[in-house]
mmCIF file of C-alpha atoms in Angstrom:
data_model
loop_
_atom_site.group_PDB
_atom_site.id
_atom_site.type_symbol
_atom_site.label_atom_id
_atom_site.label_comp_id
_atom_site.label_asym_id
_atom_site.label_seq_id
_atom_site.Cartn_x
_atom_site.Cartn_y
_atom_site.Cartn_z
ATOM 1 C CA MET B 1 -18.054 74.781 -0.615
ATOM 2 C CA ASP B 2 -18.200 75.139 -4.580
ATOM 3 C CA VAL B 3 -15.906 72.755 -6.310
ATOM 4 C CA ILE B 4 -14.597 71.963 -9.795
ATOM 5 C CA LEU B 5 -15.133 68.192 -10.653
ATOM 6 C CA LEU B 6 -12.230 66.533 -12.148
ATOM 7 C CA GLU B 7 -14.199 63.228 -12.969
ATOM 8 C CA ARG B 8 -17.809 62.306 -12.981
ATOM 9 C CA VAL B 9 -19.060 61.892 -9.275
ATOM 10 C CA GLU B 10 -22.407 60.112 -9.028
ATOM 11 C CA LYS B 11 -25.330 62.316 -8.053
ATOM 12 C CA LEU B 12 -23.122 65.451 -8.503
ATOM 13 C CA GLY B 13 -21.945 65.807 -12.075
ATOM 14 C CA GLY B 14 -19.221 65.364 -14.785
ATOM 15 C CA ILE B 15 -15.732 66.707 -15.448
ATOM 16 C CA GLY B 16 -15.806 70.426 -15.352
ATOM 17 C CA ASP B 17 -19.052 70.927 -13.609
ATOM 18 C CA VAL B 18 -19.106 73.357 -10.631
ATOM 19 C CA VAL B 19 -21.013 72.138 -7.883
ATOM 20 C CA LYS B 20 -21.921 73.087 -4.237
ATOM 21 C CA VAL B 21 -21.090 70.524 -1.579
ATOM 22 C CA LYS B 22 -20.829 70.113 2.079
ATOM 23 C CA ASP B 23 -17.407 71.382 3.289
ATOM 24 C CA GLY B 24 -16.895 68.083 5.087
ATOM 25 C CA PHE B 25 -17.612 65.998 2.122
ATOM 26 C CA ALA B 26 -14.953 68.211 -0.188
ATOM 27 C CA ARG B 27 -12.327 68.172 2.483
ATOM 28 C CA ASN B 28 -12.716 64.331 3.550
ATOM 29 C CA PHE B 29 -13.547 62.751 0.148
ATOM 30 C CA LEU B 30 -13.237 64.935 -2.977
ATOM 31 C CA LEU B 31 -10.172 66.928 -2.534
ATOM 32 C CA PRO B 32 -7.802 64.489 -1.060
ATOM 33 C CA ARG B 33 -8.958 61.895 -3.569
ATOM 34 C CA LYS B 34 -8.129 64.568 -6.382
ATOM 35 C CA LYS B 35 -11.907 64.248 -7.535
ATOM 36 C CA ALA B 36 -12.330 67.900 -7.415
ATOM 37 C CA LEU B 37 -10.692 71.362 -7.099
ATOM 38 C CA ARG B 38 -11.940 74.251 -5.113
ATOM 39 C CA ALA B 39 -13.790 76.416 -7.224
ATOM 40 C CA ASN B 40 -11.700 79.719 -7.272
ATOM 41 C CA GLU B 41 -10.546 81.693 -9.766
ATOM 42 C CA ALA B 42 -7.021 80.451 -10.058
ATOM 43 C CA ASN B 43 -8.221 76.955 -10.184
ATOM 44 C CA ARG B 44 -10.746 77.492 -12.690
ATOM 45 C CA LYS B 45 -7.695 78.899 -14.841
ATOM 46 C CA VAL B 46 -5.711 75.776 -14.156
ATOM 47 C CA PHE B 47 -8.714 73.364 -14.968
ATOM 48 C CA GLU B 48 -9.330 75.047 -18.289
ATOM 49 C CA ALA B 49 -5.989 74.895 -19.202
ATOM 50 C CA ASN B 50 -5.660 71.186 -18.723
ATOM 51 C CA ARG B 51 -9.445 70.259 -19.514
ATOM 52 C CA GLU B 52 -8.530 68.512 -22.974
ATOM 53 C CA ARG B 53 -5.885 66.524 -21.226
ATOM 54 C CA LEU B 54 -7.817 65.512 -18.229
ATOM 55 C CA GLU B 55 -10.951 64.633 -20.815
ATOM 56 C CA ALA B 56 -8.621 62.330 -22.898
ATOM 57 C CA GLU B 57 -7.113 60.568 -19.917
ATOM 58 C CA ASN B 58 -10.426 59.996 -18.468
ATOM 59 C CA ALA B 59 -11.735 58.592 -21.954
ATOM 60 C CA SER B 60 -8.795 56.093 -22.026
ATOM 61 C CA ARG B 61 -9.478 54.928 -18.408
ATOM 62 C CA ARG B 62 -13.016 54.346 -19.340
ATOM 63 C CA THR B 63 -12.320 52.448 -22.437
ATOM 64 C CA ASP B 64 -9.977 50.186 -20.157
ATOM 65 C CA ALA B 65 -12.875 49.712 -17.699
ATOM 66 C CA GLU B 66 -15.539 48.829 -20.240
ATOM 67 C CA LYS B 67 -13.076 45.968 -21.366
ATOM 68 C CA GLU B 68 -12.623 44.628 -17.850
ATOM 69 C CA ALA B 69 -16.414 45.050 -17.502
ATOM 70 C CA LYS B 70 -17.263 42.599 -20.143
ATOM 71 C CA GLY B 71 -15.312 39.807 -18.398
ATOM 72 C CA LEU B 72 -16.590 40.663 -14.865
ATOM 73 C CA ASP B 73 -20.299 41.620 -15.169
ATOM 74 C CA GLY B 74 -22.619 38.767 -13.917
ATOM 75 C CA THR B 75 -19.632 37.053 -12.239
ATOM 76 C CA SER B 76 -21.101 34.642 -9.500
ATOM 77 C CA LEU B 77 -18.713 33.964 -6.447
ATOM 78 C CA THR B 78 -19.365 31.431 -3.872
ATOM 79 C CA LEU B 79 -18.366 31.987 -0.291
ATOM 80 C CA ILE B 80 -19.026 29.090 2.287
ATOM 81 C CA ARG B 81 -19.677 30.523 5.698
ATOM 82 C CA GLN B 82 -21.204 28.964 8.939
ATOM 83 C CA SER B 83 -24.585 30.244 9.950
ATOM 84 C CA SER B 84 -27.402 29.644 12.666
ATOM 85 C CA ASN B 85 -30.420 27.710 11.709
ATOM 86 C CA THR B 86 -31.985 30.771 10.716
ATOM 87 C CA GLY B 87 -29.558 31.584 8.288
ATOM 88 C CA GLN B 88 -27.717 34.290 10.210
ATOM 89 C CA LEU B 89 -23.783 34.192 9.699
ATOM 90 C CA TYR B 90 -21.364 33.672 12.518
ATOM 91 C CA GLY B 91 -19.692 36.835 11.512
ATOM 92 C CA SER B 92 -20.282 38.460 8.101
ATOM 93 C CA VAL B 93 -19.113 39.173 4.484
ATOM 94 C CA ALA B 94 -17.281 42.303 4.087
ATOM 95 C CA VAL B 95 -15.702 44.218 1.263
ATOM 96 C CA ARG B 96 -12.095 42.476 1.938
ATOM 97 C CA ASP B 97 -13.875 39.009 1.435
ATOM 98 C CA VAL B 98 -15.442 40.018 -1.735
ATOM 99 C CA VAL B 99 -11.984 41.382 -3.018
ATOM 100 C CA GLU B 100 -10.146 38.212 -2.153
ATOM 101 C CA ALA B 101 -12.771 36.008 -3.808
ATOM 102 C CA LEU B 102 -12.631 38.176 -6.942
ATOM 103 C CA GLU B 103 -8.684 37.731 -6.914
ATOM 104 C CA ALA B 104 -9.055 34.079 -6.454
ATOM 105 C CA ASP B 105 -11.431 34.093 -9.610
ATOM 106 C CA GLY B 106 -8.735 36.141 -11.476
ATOM 107 C CA HIS B 107 -10.005 39.571 -11.210
ATOM 108 C CA LYS B 108 -7.734 42.224 -9.701
ATOM 109 C CA ILE B 109 -10.131 44.860 -7.872
ATOM 110 C CA ALA B 110 -9.469 47.439 -5.284
ATOM 111 C CA LYS B 111 -11.338 47.612 -2.226
ATOM 112 C CA SER B 112 -12.502 51.194 -3.128
ATOM 113 C CA GLN B 113 -14.166 49.850 -6.100
ATOM 114 C CA VAL B 114 -16.484 47.298 -4.210
ATOM 115 C CA VAL B 115 -19.560 49.396 -3.381
ATOM 116 C CA LEU B 116 -21.097 47.219 -0.210
ATOM 117 C CA ASP B 117 -23.425 49.458 1.835
ATOM 118 C CA ARG B 118 -23.253 47.111 4.600
ATOM 119 C CA PRO B 119 -21.614 43.479 5.464
ATOM 120 C CA ILE B 120 -23.626 40.555 4.221
ATOM 121 C CA LYS B 121 -24.957 38.900 7.366
ATOM 122 C CA ALA B 122 -27.115 36.064 5.954
ATOM 123 C CA ILE B 123 -26.894 33.169 3.500
ATOM 124 C CA GLY B 124 -28.419 33.641 0.134
ATOM 125 C CA MET B 125 -27.708 35.371 -3.195
ATOM 126 C CA HIS B 126 -26.527 38.709 -2.865
ATOM 127 C CA GLU B 127 -25.974 41.467 -5.537
ATOM 128 C CA VAL B 128 -22.839 43.509 -5.281
ATOM 129 C CA LYS B 129 -21.912 46.537 -7.388
ATOM 130 C CA VAL B 130 -18.369 46.849 -8.667
ATOM 131 C CA ALA B 131 -17.393 50.512 -9.821
ATOM 132 C CA LEU B 132 -14.481 50.011 -12.400
ATOM 133 C CA HIS B 133 -14.639 53.637 -13.186
ATOM 134 C CA PRO B 134 -16.943 56.575 -12.386
ATOM 135 C CA GLU B 135 -18.837 55.806 -15.528
ATOM 136 C CA VAL B 136 -18.626 52.070 -15.662
ATOM 137 C CA ALA B 137 -19.982 49.720 -13.155
ATOM 138 C CA VAL B 138 -21.029 45.935 -13.259
ATOM 139 C CA THR B 139 -22.988 43.890 -10.851
ATOM 140 C CA ILE B 140 -21.676 40.476 -9.503
ATOM 141 C CA LYS B 141 -23.251 38.084 -7.558
ATOM 142 C CA ILE B 142 -22.299 36.760 -4.025
ATOM 143 C CA ASN B 143 -23.518 33.286 -3.305
ATOM 144 C CA VAL B 144 -23.237 32.826 0.407
ATOM 145 C CA ALA B 145 -24.157 29.450 1.602
ATOM 146 C CA ARG B 146 -23.251 26.766 4.437
ATOM 147 C CA SER B 147 -21.964 24.140 1.946
ATOM 148 C CA PRO B 148 -21.252 23.728 -1.763
ATOM 149 C CA GLU B 149 -24.409 21.709 -1.916
ATOM 150 C CA GLU B 150 -26.735 24.566 -0.736
ATOM 151 C CA ALA B 151 -24.633 26.796 -2.863
ATOM 152 C CA GLU B 152 -25.546 25.032 -6.038
ATOM 153 C CA MET B 153 -29.112 24.742 -4.793
ATOM 154 C CA GLN B 154 -29.251 28.636 -4.579
ATOM 155 C CA ALA B 155 -27.673 29.027 -7.777
ATOM 156 C CA GLU B 156 -30.440 27.001 -9.284
ATOM 157 C CA GLY B 157 -33.079 29.420 -7.579
ATOM 158 C CA VAL B 158 -33.855 27.340 -4.489
ATOM 159 C CA ASP B 159 -34.736 29.781 -1.412
ATOM 160 C CA VAL B 160 -32.605 27.759 1.002
ATOM 161 C CA MET B 161 -33.204 30.569 3.775
ATOM 162 C CA ALA B 162 -36.813 30.108 3.304
ATOM 163 C CA GLN B 163 -36.624 26.479 3.748
ATOM 164 C CA MET B 164 -34.542 26.756 6.815
ATOM 165 C CA PHE B 165 -37.200 29.095 8.429
ATOM 166 C CA GLU B 166 -39.990 26.696 7.706
ATOM 167 C CA GLU B 167 -37.988 23.558 9.122
ATOM 168 C CA ALA B 168 -37.152 25.723 12.133
ATOM 169 C CA HIS B 169 -40.909 26.795 12.707
ATOM 170 C CA ASP B 170 -42.226 23.473 12.218
ATOM 171 C CA VAL B 171 -39.854 21.840 14.713
ATOM 172 C CA ALA B 172 -40.187 24.603 17.414
ATOM 173 C CA GLY B 173 -43.884 24.836 16.854
ATOM 174 C CA PHE B 174 -44.602 21.091 17.637
ATOM 175 C CA THR B 175 -42.072 21.039 20.675
ATOM 176 C CA GLU B 176 -43.149 24.314 22.288
ATOM 177 C CA ASP B 177 -46.893 23.794 21.731
ATOM 178 C CA TYR B 178 -47.157 20.388 22.856
ATOM 179 C CA GLN B 179 -44.744 20.826 26.020
ATOM 180 C CA ALA B 180 -46.802 23.854 27.108
ATOM 181 C CA SER B 181 -49.998 22.050 26.846
ATOM 182 C CA GLN B 182 -48.321 19.114 29.130
ATOM 183 C CA ASP B 183 -47.137 21.651 31.503
ATOM 184 C CA ALA B 184 -50.288 23.590 31.876
ATOM 185 C CA ALA B 185 -52.235 20.189 32.439
ATOM 186 C CA ALA B 186 -49.803 19.317 34.961
ATOM 187 C CA ALA B 187 -50.093 22.630 36.913
ATOM 188 C CA LEU B 188 -54.148 22.324 36.798
ATOM 189 C CA GLY B 189 -53.997 18.683 37.699
ATOM 190 C CA GLU B 190 -55.665 17.549 34.627
ATOM 191 C CA GLU B 191 -54.841 14.978 32.222
ATOM 192 C CA ALA B 192 -52.578 16.304 29.240
ATOM 193 C CA PRO B 193 -54.283 15.875 25.938
ATOM 194 C CA ALA B 194 -53.021 12.962 23.914
ATOM 195 C CA PRO B 195 -50.317 13.623 21.259
ATOM 196 C CA THR B 196 -51.382 13.632 17.578
ATOM 197 C CA ALA B 197 -50.176 10.852 15.253
ATOM 198 C CA GLU B 198 -47.542 13.237 13.626
ATOM 199 C CA ALA B 199 -46.177 14.090 17.295
ATOM 200 C CA THR B 200 -46.082 10.081 18.136
ATOM 201 C CA GLU B 201 -43.970 9.459 14.992
ATOM 202 C CA VAL B 202 -41.528 12.224 15.814
ATOM 203 C CA GLU B 203 -41.243 11.037 19.306
ATOM 204 C CA ALA B 204 -40.504 7.490 17.994
ATOM 205 C CA ASP B 205 -38.031 8.709 15.522
ATOM 206 C CA ASP B 206 -36.211 10.615 18.432
ATOM 207 C CA ALA B 207 -36.185 7.211 20.513
ATOM 208 C CA ASP B 208 -34.841 5.413 17.793
ATOM 209 C CA GLN B 209 -32.126 7.918 17.302
ATOM 210 C CA ALA B 210 -31.271 7.987 20.978
#
């Protein structure tokens, strides 16, 4: 379907451009959201008669968006969430959560302005795009952590998730490897290999804690 754009649409064009798009995209997105008109002769005449007004209104909205962008660009928001030992969230951070966090920080943003391809499902620093206007967008940071302390570490550049993976690997590696050797020795009727000094220390620590 050929349509006349009434505003800039990313990867398509700007105001007044006539572009060809898939019928479904036009019917489900462009036309109902008044971002375009069907490119027939009648609509071409209507658009040309209103072009100057549309361009002026667009310029005004862009100016307002640019002012808002100055106070929003680079904003960092912290969201505390529970996660597994590997950093995977129990749940996720969706557009609604980002909007609520922005509102709590004093920014009134619509859900449709937050560009999040998929929900955030792991702790860490995540960049999210906020489109204030078809021609004005900013990037904010979402600091997802299990505690305020971890959030502060991540804000300083520490890769908390990498540390979690290393710790989980170290603990799992010792427990699984040593236990496997004991099980194998028992099955063969052999004497199990003596644990290393490091393993002995870990067992002692576990006994003290018990």
